[in-house]
XYZ file of N, CA and C in Angstrom:
816
model
N 19.743 -49.447 -10.532
C 19.034 -50.627 -10.045
C 19.132 -51.772 -11.052
N 18.939 -52.982 -10.538
C 18.997 -54.149 -11.404
C 17.591 -54.591 -11.762
N 17.409 -55.022 -12.993
C 16.066 -55.401 -13.450
C 15.564 -56.679 -12.789
N 16.452 -57.445 -12.126
C 15.983 -58.643 -11.437
C 15.569 -58.323 -9.998
N 15.448 -57.031 -9.698
C 14.946 -56.595 -8.397
C 13.760 -55.659 -8.605
N 12.978 -55.489 -7.554
C 11.817 -54.607 -7.679
C 11.225 -54.278 -6.332
N 9.964 -53.912 -6.321
C 9.295 -53.533 -5.074
C 8.012 -54.335 -4.891
N 7.831 -54.832 -3.672
C 6.666 -55.631 -3.336
C 5.613 -54.837 -2.566
N 5.839 -53.524 -2.399
C 4.905 -52.701 -1.611
C 5.064 -51.268 -2.102
N 4.121 -50.838 -2.937
C 4.272 -49.546 -3.620
C 2.915 -48.862 -3.765
N 2.890 -47.553 -3.482
C 1.639 -46.787 -3.498
C 1.635 -45.721 -4.591
N 0.494 -45.609 -5.236
C 0.318 -44.642 -6.323
C -0.685 -43.571 -5.898
N -1.041 -42.728 -6.834
C -2.017 -41.679 -6.567
C -3.408 -42.194 -6.294
N -3.643 -43.497 -6.480
C -4.948 -44.064 -6.161
C -5.187 -44.079 -4.654
N -4.090 -44.012 -3.871
C -4.257 -43.865 -2.423
C -3.419 -42.688 -1.963
N -2.312 -42.928 -1.272
C -1.558 -41.801 -0.720
C -0.133 -41.706 -1.248
N 0.129 -42.343 -2.389
C 1.470 -42.285 -2.957
C 1.580 -41.265 -4.077
N 2.821 -40.988 -4.462
C 3.078 -40.065 -5.563
C 3.793 -40.760 -6.710
N 3.822 -42.104 -6.690
C 4.549 -42.853 -7.704
C 3.765 -42.875 -9.019
N 4.456 -42.539 -10.102
C 3.850 -42.520 -11.428
C 4.435 -43.634 -12.295
N 3.803 -43.853 -13.431
C 4.331 -44.812 -14.403
C 5.744 -44.426 -14.807
N 5.969 -43.133 -15.012
C 7.296 -42.639 -15.425
C 8.345 -42.908 -14.361
N 7.978 -42.767 -13.085
C 8.924 -43.021 -11.987
C 9.419 -44.459 -12.020
N 8.490 -45.395 -12.206
C 8.864 -46.811 -12.230
C 9.698 -47.118 -13.468
N 9.308 -46.564 -14.607
C 10.035 -46.820 -15.860
C 11.480 -46.334 -15.767
N 11.693 -45.188 -15.136
C 13.043 -44.610 -15.022
C 13.886 -45.295 -13.963
N 13.249 -45.975 -13.014
C 13.983 -46.526 -11.871
C 14.861 -47.715 -12.223
N 14.517 -48.420 -13.298
C 15.308 -49.579 -13.699
C 14.917 -50.868 -13.013
N 13.852 -50.863 -12.213
C 13.441 -52.091 -11.541
C 12.718 -53.012 -12.523
N 12.659 -54.284 -12.153
C 12.057 -55.260 -13.058
C 10.630 -55.623 -12.723
N 10.174 -55.279 -11.521
C 8.789 -55.586 -11.145
C 8.323 -54.634 -10.053
N 7.008 -54.490 -9.965
C 6.415 -53.632 -8.939
C 5.036 -54.144 -8.584
N 4.791 -54.329 -7.301
C 3.459 -54.692 -6.827
C 2.727 -53.404 -6.466
N 1.568 -53.189 -7.056
C 0.758 -52.002 -6.773
C -0.136 -52.331 -5.580
N 0.188 -51.749 -4.438
C -0.455 -52.135 -3.169
C -1.146 -50.946 -2.503
N -1.991 -50.257 -3.242
C -2.644 -49.076 -2.674
C -3.561 -49.452 -1.513
N -3.758 -48.481 -0.627
C -4.580 -48.701 0.560
C -6.047 -48.918 0.193
N -6.548 -50.118 0.458
C -7.977 -50.419 0.391
C -8.612 -50.099 -0.966
N -7.822 -50.164 -2.023
C -8.352 -49.953 -3.365
C -7.460 -50.650 -4.391
N -8.076 -51.030 -5.513
C -7.323 -51.611 -6.623
C -7.504 -50.775 -7.889
N -7.965 -49.546 -7.704
C -8.305 -48.696 -8.837
C -7.096 -48.295 -9.688
N -5.910 -48.288 -9.111
C -4.754 -47.824 -9.871
C -4.010 -48.892 -10.647
N -4.373 -50.149 -10.447
C -3.588 -51.250 -11.015
C -3.618 -51.271 -12.533
N -4.792 -51.166 -13.114
C -4.945 -51.321 -14.563
C -4.071 -50.334 -15.329
N -4.014 -49.101 -14.853
C -3.215 -48.080 -15.529
C -1.738 -48.456 -15.570
N -1.245 -49.047 -14.478
C 0.183 -49.358 -14.400
C 0.561 -50.598 -15.196
N -0.416 -51.356 -15.636
C -0.115 -52.525 -16.467
C 0.515 -52.130 -17.803
N 0.406 -50.857 -18.162
C 1.053 -50.374 -19.385
C 2.562 -50.582 -19.332
N 3.122 -50.667 -18.118
C 4.568 -50.868 -17.960
C 5.012 -52.252 -18.420
N 4.093 -53.193 -18.531
C 4.462 -54.540 -18.951
C 4.960 -54.557 -20.394
N 4.550 -53.563 -21.195
C 5.059 -53.440 -22.562
C 6.546 -53.096 -22.570
N 7.025 -52.565 -21.433
C 8.442 -52.228 -21.303
C 9.214 -53.319 -20.554
N 8.564 -54.453 -20.342
C 9.235 -55.577 -19.690
C 9.245 -55.520 -18.185
N 8.416 -54.662 -17.598
C 8.340 -54.548 -16.134
C 7.094 -55.288 -15.653
N 7.275 -56.284 -14.810
C 6.147 -57.049 -14.286
C 5.352 -56.203 -13.296
N 4.040 -56.152 -13.471
C 3.167 -55.451 -12.539
C 2.319 -56.495 -11.809
N 2.416 -56.499 -10.481
C 1.715 -57.482 -9.666
C 0.500 -56.817 -9.029
N -0.702 -57.302 -9.321
C -1.895 -56.730 -8.690
C -1.940 -57.088 -7.210
N -2.252 -56.100 -6.385
C -2.288 -56.333 -4.938
C -3.089 -55.221 -4.270
N -3.265 -55.346 -2.981
C -3.977 -54.339 -2.191
C -3.461 -54.405 -0.762
N -3.334 -53.255 -0.118
C -2.959 -53.205 1.302
C -4.218 -52.898 2.101
N -4.645 -53.873 2.894
C -5.887 -53.753 3.635
C -5.660 -53.182 5.030
N -6.514 -52.261 5.419
C -6.507 -51.721 6.784
C -7.349 -52.662 7.633
N -6.690 -53.532 8.351
C -7.375 -54.599 9.069
C -7.301 -54.395 10.583
N -8.132 -55.157 11.286
C -8.133 -55.117 12.753
C -8.358 -56.537 13.268
N -7.551 -56.905 14.244
C -7.662 -58.256 14.806
C -7.210 -58.234 16.254
N -8.004 -58.844 17.102
C -7.701 -58.932 18.533
C -7.442 -57.545 19.128
N -8.244 -56.582 18.670
C -8.179 -55.236 19.223
C -7.081 -54.348 18.696
N -6.353 -54.800 17.666
C -5.227 -54.019 17.135
C -5.400 -53.770 15.638
N -5.076 -52.545 15.228
C -5.039 -52.222 13.802
C -3.755 -52.757 13.184
N -3.822 -53.179 11.934
C -2.642 -53.660 11.231
C -2.897 -53.567 9.734
N -1.846 -53.701 8.947
C -1.974 -53.669 7.493
C -1.575 -55.031 6.931
N -2.394 -55.527 6.021
C -2.138 -56.823 5.399
C -2.166 -56.656 3.883
N -1.060 -57.019 3.228
C -0.986 -56.956 1.777
C -1.476 -58.276 1.197
N -2.380 -58.184 0.234
C -2.878 -59.383 -0.451
C -2.440 -59.296 -1.910
N -1.569 -60.223 -2.323
C -1.103 -60.273 -3.707
C -2.041 -61.166 -4.520
N -2.282 -60.785 -5.765
C -3.174 -61.502 -6.667
C -4.534 -61.762 -5.994
N -5.207 -60.707 -5.537
C -6.470 -60.895 -4.819
C -7.587 -61.435 -5.698
N -8.330 -62.379 -5.149
C -9.543 -62.899 -5.762
C -10.657 -62.637 -4.756
N -11.733 -61.989 -5.204
C -12.693 -61.488 -4.223
C -14.140 -61.625 -4.693
N -15.024 -61.587 -3.708
C -16.458 -61.611 -3.952
C -16.949 -60.175 -4.182
N -18.088 -59.996 -4.849
C -18.599 -58.648 -5.116
C -18.780 -57.801 -3.855
N -19.186 -58.438 -2.755
C -19.422 -57.675 -1.523
C -18.143 -57.079 -0.945
N -16.989 -57.601 -1.354
C -15.712 -57.044 -0.904
C -15.568 -55.595 -1.357
N -15.966 -55.305 -2.575
C -15.892 -53.944 -3.105
C -16.811 -53.013 -2.315
N -17.977 -53.524 -1.920
C -18.914 -52.729 -1.126
C -18.316 -52.386 0.239
N -17.627 -53.339 0.837
C -16.984 -53.103 2.135
C -15.891 -52.052 2.002
N -15.112 -52.122 0.934
C -14.059 -51.127 0.708
C -14.660 -49.736 0.520
N -15.770 -49.646 -0.194
C -16.427 -48.356 -0.403
C -16.911 -47.768 0.909
N -17.464 -48.611 1.762
C -17.939 -48.163 3.071
C -16.775 -47.670 3.919
N -15.654 -48.391 3.863
C -14.492 -47.988 4.648
C -13.896 -46.692 4.110
N -13.995 -46.499 2.800
C -13.515 -45.259 2.200
C -14.283 -44.060 2.768
N -15.587 -44.229 2.947
C -16.386 -43.145 3.523
C -15.962 -42.861 4.963
N -15.622 -43.909 5.707
C -15.149 -43.712 7.076
C -13.818 -42.962 7.078
N -12.968 -43.256 6.093
C -11.696 -42.535 5.969
C -11.956 -41.047 5.731
N -12.917 -40.751 4.871
C -13.231 -39.358 4.569
C -13.730 -38.627 5.816
N -14.564 -39.314 6.601
C -15.071 -38.726 7.834
C -13.920 -38.469 8.814
N -13.010 -39.438 8.906
C -11.829 -39.252 9.766
C -10.996 -38.077 9.276
N -10.875 -37.947 7.936
C -10.099 -36.850 7.365
C -10.673 -35.493 7.698
N -12.006 -35.382 7.627
C -12.662 -34.110 7.940
C -12.417 -33.730 9.397
N -12.575 -34.688 10.290
C -12.358 -34.409 11.720
C -10.901 -34.054 12.006
N -9.985 -34.737 11.315
C -8.560 -34.439 11.490
C -8.250 -33.036 10.984
N -8.810 -32.683 9.825
C -8.588 -31.344 9.275
C -9.101 -30.274 10.227
N -10.248 -30.518 10.834
C -10.788 -29.570 11.806
C -9.845 -29.404 12.986
N -9.265 -30.518 13.438
C -8.299 -30.451 14.537
C -7.064 -29.652 14.129
N -6.596 -29.879 12.905
C -5.410 -29.162 12.427
C -5.702 -27.678 12.268
N -6.890 -27.343 11.780
C -7.280 -25.933 11.673
C -7.223 -25.249 13.034
N -7.695 -25.950 14.059
C -7.717 -25.369 15.402
C -6.313 -25.182 15.973
N -5.350 -25.913 15.384
C -3.954 -25.798 15.826
C -3.169 -24.797 14.981
N -3.852 -24.101 14.084
C -3.219 -23.040 13.315
C -2.764 -23.409 11.926
N -3.122 -24.621 11.463
C -2.723 -25.048 10.126
C -3.777 -24.650 9.103
N -3.304 -24.357 7.904
C -4.203 -24.152 6.776
C -4.336 -25.483 6.045
N -5.573 -25.914 5.847
C -5.786 -27.170 5.150
C -7.151 -27.133 4.495
N -7.226 -27.571 3.255
C -8.476 -27.574 2.509
C -9.077 -28.971 2.535
N -10.227 -29.086 3.183
C -10.906 -30.376 3.247
C -11.303 -30.832 1.846
N -11.753 -29.894 1.017
C -12.186 -30.231 -0.341
C -11.028 -30.786 -1.161
N -9.857 -30.137 -1.094
C -8.699 -30.611 -1.848
C -8.243 -31.973 -1.341
N -8.280 -32.141 -0.032
C -7.778 -33.362 0.578
C -8.613 -34.573 0.201
N -9.911 -34.378 0.031
C -10.802 -35.505 -0.240
C -11.118 -35.689 -1.721
N -10.537 -34.862 -2.579
C -10.850 -34.929 -4.003
C -10.062 -36.034 -4.707
N -10.758 -37.100 -5.093
C -10.144 -38.107 -5.958
C -9.331 -39.175 -5.266
N -8.833 -38.931 -4.062
C -7.980 -39.898 -3.388
C -8.705 -40.555 -2.225
N -8.236 -41.732 -1.855
C -8.617 -42.298 -0.574
C -7.903 -41.476 0.489
N -8.617 -41.053 1.509
C -8.034 -40.147 2.501
C -7.279 -40.951 3.553
N -5.972 -40.852 3.505
C -5.107 -41.519 4.466
C -4.287 -40.466 5.198
N -3.498 -40.917 6.154
C -2.596 -39.991 6.841
C -1.639 -39.352 5.837
N -1.286 -40.129 4.812
C -0.378 -39.610 3.785
C -0.994 -38.494 2.971
N -2.268 -38.648 2.580
C -2.898 -37.588 1.793
C -3.128 -36.344 2.644
N -3.397 -36.529 3.940
C -3.525 -35.381 4.847
C -2.185 -34.654 4.932
N -1.100 -35.421 5.070
C 0.233 -34.810 5.147
C 0.573 -34.088 3.847
N 0.237 -34.695 2.707
C 0.498 -34.030 1.423
C -0.217 -32.696 1.345
N -1.464 -32.659 1.829
C -2.232 -31.420 1.798
C -1.621 -30.367 2.705
N -1.225 -30.776 3.886
C -0.611 -29.832 4.833
C 0.670 -29.236 4.254
N 1.513 -30.079 3.682
C 2.813 -29.618 3.175
C 2.693 -28.832 1.881
N 1.515 -28.812 1.273
C 1.345 -28.040 0.038
C 1.269 -26.533 0.297
N 1.129 -26.131 1.568
C 1.032 -24.713 1.914
C 2.319 -24.246 2.590
N 2.964 -23.204 2.058
C 4.222 -22.702 2.639
C 4.083 -22.311 4.103
N 2.937 -21.720 4.474
C 2.771 -21.293 5.859
C 2.746 -22.464 6.832
N 2.239 -23.616 6.354
C 2.267 -24.810 7.206
C 3.690 -25.323 7.372
N 4.450 -25.324 6.282
C 5.842 -25.783 6.361
C 6.649 -24.870 7.287
N 6.349 -23.579 7.252
C 7.041 -22.638 8.135
C 6.699 -22.918 9.597
N 5.413 -23.152 9.854
C 4.972 -23.457 11.213
C 5.626 -24.741 11.728
N 5.677 -25.762 10.881
C 6.291 -27.025 11.288
C 7.796 -26.886 11.455
N 8.416 -26.067 10.587
C 9.857 -25.850 10.681
C 10.259 -25.282 12.024
N 9.422 -24.436 12.572
C 9.709 -23.847 13.891
C 9.667 -24.909 14.989
N 8.995 -26.020 14.685
C 8.918 -27.138 15.645
C 9.964 -28.210 15.352
N 10.791 -27.954 14.340
C 11.809 -28.923 13.962
C 11.275 -30.075 13.138
N 10.081 -29.905 12.567
C 9.463 -30.951 11.748
C 9.593 -30.570 10.282
N 10.387 -31.323 9.556
C 10.671 -30.966 8.157
C 10.217 -32.028 7.159
N 9.781 -33.186 7.637
C 9.352 -34.255 6.731
C 7.916 -34.660 7.021
N 7.294 -35.261 6.018
C 5.908 -35.714 6.179
C 5.825 -36.849 7.191
N 6.829 -37.727 7.203
C 6.831 -38.823 8.174
C 6.849 -38.276 9.597
N 7.685 -37.266 9.839
C 7.769 -36.678 11.174
C 6.455 -35.999 11.554
N 5.831 -35.345 10.578
C 4.530 -34.708 10.826
C 3.479 -35.749 11.210
N 3.456 -36.857 10.474
C 2.481 -37.916 10.754
C 2.684 -38.469 12.159
N 3.932 -38.713 12.533
C 4.223 -39.256 13.862
C 3.800 -38.294 14.970
N 4.018 -36.998 14.745
C 3.732 -36.005 15.784
C 2.260 -35.650 15.867
N 1.596 -35.573 14.711
C 0.231 -35.051 14.694
C -0.866 -36.083 14.405
N -0.573 -37.113 13.601
C -1.647 -37.968 13.098
C -1.698 -39.373 13.692
N -0.546 -39.919 14.096
C -0.567 -41.255 14.680
C -1.313 -41.246 16.005
N -1.696 -42.425 16.472
C -2.446 -42.521 17.727
C -1.747 -41.752 18.843
N -2.506 -40.876 19.503
C -1.932 -40.050 20.555
C -1.356 -38.753 20.048
N -1.370 -38.551 18.713
C -0.830 -37.327 18.124
C -1.710 -36.124 18.410
N -1.170 -34.939 18.145
C -1.839 -33.693 18.501
C -3.158 -33.479 17.777
N -3.330 -34.088 16.601
C -4.582 -33.921 15.851
C -5.202 -35.263 15.484
N -4.794 -36.329 16.151
C -5.170 -37.677 15.738
C -6.649 -37.976 15.961
N -7.193 -38.764 15.050
C -8.556 -39.291 15.139
C -8.459 -40.777 14.801
N -8.859 -41.627 15.708
C -8.706 -43.068 15.493
C -9.634 -43.577 14.396
N -9.106 -44.459 13.574
C -9.890 -45.145 12.550
C -9.642 -46.639 12.720
N -10.650 -47.359 13.152
C -10.492 -48.790 13.361
C -10.529 -49.524 12.020
N -9.586 -50.435 11.834
C -9.514 -51.201 10.607
C -10.675 -52.175 10.469
N -10.748 -52.818 9.310
C -11.814 -53.772 9.013
C -11.490 -55.136 9.630
N -12.489 -55.800 10.150
C -12.320 -57.077 10.827
C -11.688 -58.127 9.905
N -10.607 -58.725 10.373
C -9.871 -59.710 9.573
C -10.761 -60.881 9.160
N -11.533 -61.395 10.093
C -12.374 -62.558 9.787
C -13.355 -62.236 8.673
N -13.987 -61.063 8.750
C -14.923 -60.671 7.710
C -14.247 -60.446 6.378
N -13.084 -59.776 6.411
C -12.349 -59.501 5.182
C -11.950 -60.790 4.466
N -11.384 -61.713 5.223
C -10.843 -62.914 4.605
C -11.933 -63.876 4.148
N -13.174 -63.636 4.573
C -14.278 -64.430 4.047
C -14.675 -63.941 2.657
N -14.174 -62.738 2.285
C -14.540 -62.136 1.002
C -13.391 -62.046 0.008
N -12.163 -62.157 0.479
C -11.017 -61.999 -0.425
C -9.990 -63.091 -0.159
N -9.453 -63.619 -1.232
C -8.402 -64.628 -1.131
C -7.198 -64.153 -1.935
N -6.052 -64.755 -1.682
C -4.819 -64.378 -2.350
C -3.643 -64.695 -1.447
N -2.462 -64.240 -1.828
C -1.266 -64.475 -1.016
C -1.173 -63.342 -0.001
N -1.339 -63.678 1.270
C -1.473 -62.673 2.321
C -0.169 -62.505 3.094
N 0.276 -61.244 3.191
C 1.530 -60.906 3.871
C 1.263 -59.795 4.886
N 1.671 -60.009 6.120
C 1.526 -58.986 7.152
C 2.556 -57.892 6.923
N 2.079 -56.663 6.753
C 2.978 -55.545 6.457
C 3.563 -54.947 7.743
N 4.838 -54.585 7.674
C 5.574 -53.875 8.739
C 4.985 -54.065 10.140
N 5.046 -55.299 10.686
C 4.417 -55.566 11.985
C 4.945 -54.687 13.115
N 6.212 -54.332 13.065
C 6.780 -53.494 14.116
C 6.195 -52.101 14.160
N 5.563 -51.691 13.075
C 4.946 -50.362 12.994
C 3.586 -50.333 13.676
N 2.934 -51.501 13.751
C 1.573 -51.556 14.289
C 1.440 -52.357 15.579
N 2.361 -53.287 15.802
C 2.257 -54.176 16.954
C 3.476 -54.046 17.850
N 3.277 -54.326 19.117
C 4.382 -54.273 20.067
C 5.317 -55.449 19.863
N 6.573 -55.175 19.557
C 7.546 -56.238 19.296
C 7.663 -57.152 20.508
N 7.448 -58.436 20.300
C 7.537 -59.392 21.390
C 6.263 -59.465 22.210
N 5.717 -58.324 22.563
C 4.546 -58.261 23.430
C 3.291 -58.768 22.730
N 3.162 -58.455 21.440
C 1.942 -58.816 20.712
C 2.204 -59.807 19.586
N 3.251 -60.594 19.731
C 3.538 -61.637 18.737
C 2.444 -62.697 18.690
N 1.703 -62.822 19.787
C 0.618 -63.811 19.825
C -0.456 -63.505 18.778
N -0.594 -62.241 18.418
C -1.569 -61.867 17.392
C -1.136 -62.413 16.034
N 0.155 -62.310 15.757
C 0.688 -62.838 14.499
C 0.537 -64.351 14.468
N 0.802 -64.987 15.592
C 0.642 -66.434 15.691
C -0.796 -66.845 15.362
N -1.768 -66.082 15.856
C -3.169 -66.390 15.581
C -3.513 -66.174 14.115
N -2.940 -65.140 13.501
C -3.176 -64.881 12.079
C -2.663 -66.028 11.218
N -1.564 -66.627 11.645
C -0.995 -67.761 10.907
C -1.855 -69.003 11.071
N -2.206 -69.307 12.309
C -2.920 -70.549 12.603
C -4.360 -70.547 12.096
N -5.017 -69.385 12.150
C -6.446 -69.357 11.882
C -6.876 -68.571 10.646
N -5.939 -67.796 10.040
C -6.360 -66.934 8.939
C -5.476 -67.018 7.694
N -4.559 -67.954 7.672
C -3.811 -68.230 6.451
C -2.808 -67.175 6.027
N -2.284 -66.400 6.969
C -1.210 -65.469 6.612
C 0.000 -66.283 6.167
N 0.533 -65.939 5.004
C 1.631 -66.717 4.415
C 2.997 -66.092 4.667
N 3.062 -64.777 4.672
C 4.359 -64.112 4.797
C 4.303 -62.901 5.719
N 5.471 -62.310 5.932
C 5.570 -61.140 6.801
C 6.727 -60.255 6.335
N 6.467 -58.960 6.248
C 7.548 -58.026 5.916
C 8.526 -57.964 7.079
N 9.777 -58.219 6.775
C 10.827 -58.209 7.790
C 11.772 -57.036 7.568
N 12.305 -56.945 6.336
C 13.267 -55.886 6.020
C 12.506 -54.723 5.384
N 12.281 -53.689 6.151
C 11.491 -52.555 5.702
C 11.986 -51.281 6.370
N 11.793 -50.147 5.708
C 12.237 -48.870 6.279
C 11.491 -48.534 7.567
N 10.384 -49.238 7.817
C 9.608 -48.969 9.029
C 10.053 -49.807 10.219
N 11.108 -50.614 10.026
C 11.650 -51.419 11.111
C 13.061 -50.961 11.475
N 13.365 -50.997 12.747
C 14.744 -50.805 13.194
C 15.504 -52.110 12.966
N 16.813 -52.069 13.117
C 17.603 -53.305 12.963
C 17.163 -54.345 13.982
N 16.858 -53.898 15.189
C 16.402 -54.819 16.230
C 15.082 -55.475 15.829
N 14.179 -54.685 15.253
C 12.895 -55.237 14.816
C 13.078 -56.197 13.651
N 13.977 -55.873 12.733
C 14.234 -56.781 11.616
C 14.718 -58.135 12.114
N 15.624 -58.115 13.071
C 16.144 -59.371 13.619
C 15.035 -60.150 14.333
N 14.243 -59.421 15.119
C 13.167 -60.086 15.875
C 12.156 -60.732 14.935
N 11.690 -59.964 13.930
C 10.641 -60.502 13.063
C 11.162 -61.547 12.083
N 12.454 -61.521 11.791
C 13.026 -62.595 10.982
C 12.991 -63.902 11.770
N 13.395 -63.838 13.037
C 13.367 -65.041 13.882
C 11.937 -65.520 14.095
N 11.000 -64.571 14.261
C 9.607 -64.948 14.456
C 9.033 -65.588 13.191
N 9.399 -65.058 12.032
C 8.932 -65.630 10.767
C 9.396 -67.081 10.646
N 10.648 -67.328 10.979
C 11.168 -68.693 10.908
C 10.430 -69.604 11.893
N 10.157 -69.083 13.076
C 9.483 -69.868 14.108
C 8.064 -70.237 13.686
N 7.365 -69.304 13.055
C 5.965 -69.511 12.697
C 5.775 -70.079 11.291
N 6.871 -70.243 10.560
C 6.770 -70.770 9.204
C 6.297 -69.752 8.190
N 6.545 -68.468 8.457
C 6.176 -67.396 7.550
C 7.307 -67.085 6.579
N 6.940 -66.687 5.375
C 7.947 -66.301 4.391
C 8.342 -64.847 4.663
N 9.639 -64.551 4.890
C 10.073 -63.173 5.169
C 10.294 -62.388 3.875
N 9.714 -61.195 3.796
C 9.858 -60.385 2.588
C 10.532 -59.051 2.877
N 10.949 -58.388 1.790
C 11.600 -57.089 1.871
C 10.692 -56.041 1.239
N 10.623 -54.869 1.863
C 9.746 -53.810 1.353
C 10.266 -52.451 1.776
N 10.073 -51.464 0.914
C 10.377 -50.092 1.311
C 9.105 -49.263 1.467
N 7.941 -49.940 1.368
C 6.654 -49.247 1.510
C 6.712 -47.923 0.740
N 6.942 -48.025 -0.561
C 7.249 -46.860 -1.393
C 6.031 -45.947 -1.577
N 6.203 -44.677 -1.231
C 5.190 -43.652 -1.462
C 5.710 -42.533 -2.362
N 7.014 -42.267 -2.275
C 7.620 -41.154 -2.993
C 8.756 -41.663 -3.883
N 9.042 -40.973 -4.991
C 10.054 -41.442 -5.946
C 11.416 -41.751 -5.317
N 11.846 -40.934 -4.359
C 13.171 -41.164 -3.761
C 13.240 -42.478 -2.994
N 12.074 -43.035 -2.636
C 12.061 -44.294 -1.891
C 12.211 -45.508 -2.804
N 12.240 -45.292 -4.099
C 12.425 -46.396 -5.037
C 13.844 -46.952 -5.013
N 14.761 -46.199 -4.433
C 16.175 -46.565 -4.500
C 16.592 -47.599 -3.464
N 15.777 -47.806 -2.427
C 16.207 -48.683 -1.331
C 15.270 -49.867 -1.153
N 15.809 -50.897 -0.456
C 15.048 -52.099 -0.121
C 14.373 -52.727 -1.336
N 15.119 -52.823 -2.440
C 14.603 -53.542 -3.605
C 14.570 -55.040 -3.289
N 13.415 -55.631 -3.441
C 13.282 -57.058 -3.165
C 13.894 -57.870 -4.305
N 14.604 -58.946 -3.991
C 15.153 -59.811 -5.051
C 14.034 -60.562 -5.765
N 14.307 -60.945 -7.006
C 13.280 -61.580 -7.842
C 12.776 -62.888 -7.241
N 13.620 -63.584 -6.475
C 13.184 -64.873 -5.935
C 12.025 -64.706 -4.953
N 11.888 -63.516 -4.346
C 10.749 -63.286 -3.453
C 9.448 -63.217 -4.248
N 9.500 -62.577 -5.409
C 8.326 -62.547 -6.279
C 7.997 -63.957 -6.766
N 9.022 -64.719 -7.097
C 8.795 -66.095 -7.538
C 8.110 -66.912 -6.445
N 8.502 -66.684 -5.185
C 7.897 -67.407 -4.064
C 6.420 -67.059 -3.930
N 6.088 -65.774 -4.113
C 4.688 -65.343 -4.052
C 3.883 -66.009 -5.169
N 4.449 -66.022 -6.373
C 3.747 -66.644 -7.508
C 3.570 -68.149 -7.315
N 4.558 -68.780 -6.726
C 4.461 -70.217 -6.450
C 3.350 -70.484 -5.459
N 3.277 -69.650 -4.421
C 2.230 -69.817 -3.415
C 0.853 -69.574 -4.017
N 0.773 -68.644 -4.958
C -0.508 -68.340 -5.595
C -1.079 -69.562 -6.312
N -0.230 -70.388 -6.862
C -0.668 -71.544 -7.646
C -1.113 -72.718 -6.801
N -0.848 -72.658 -5.485
C -1.215 -73.806 -4.617
C -2.713 -73.855 -4.372
């Protein structure tokens, strides 16, 4: 990798990622935005990488809801009111409750899963549930018989809306969130949460009324068709298009490295 490239969307053990300081140091990238789900607890630790010349960008990926749809919004360089932390804590408890109910559903489907292990120390996301499931050989064997060999495939089959063990978790209201936190706001992987073309009006409203500045276009969660669509939509709405690999695991550090000029654009917007 080149040091003038990096990642604008990366998860650590503070939420549902497995990325460590050592992983980033070995990768050769020049910058990394720490964008854990609904928490900023992991950022300070990763600032140690700045001694090695790697820029660490403080950020957070918010589980938001607007016009009846869940979505994820990354806020770079967040500035927030004290009550914002209280809202995140409350939402964390809702995640834990969702995790317990999901684990119960998985148990009834024949999976071994420890609720205590799953909720210990981490924010409970679909990723942490998948990590817990895959930690048991008998679960991997059961999934293998179904042709499911990856955590992403497991999440799609069992945990996403309509999945065999799914429990809905409504995101936090955008209007309320944005009254408490400011920063450079980027809509994450819209094709993953919204209907391409069908629900573009939601993105339009986020731009006009809530100050969304950018949108992830080139991401592993988009097909080529979605990348083309959201690039054209970004240009139409005046959004800055960004690149992301939504990194959770070390092997994902190798792809979709964002060029340094994208980080420069975020920093420029921050100063306005």
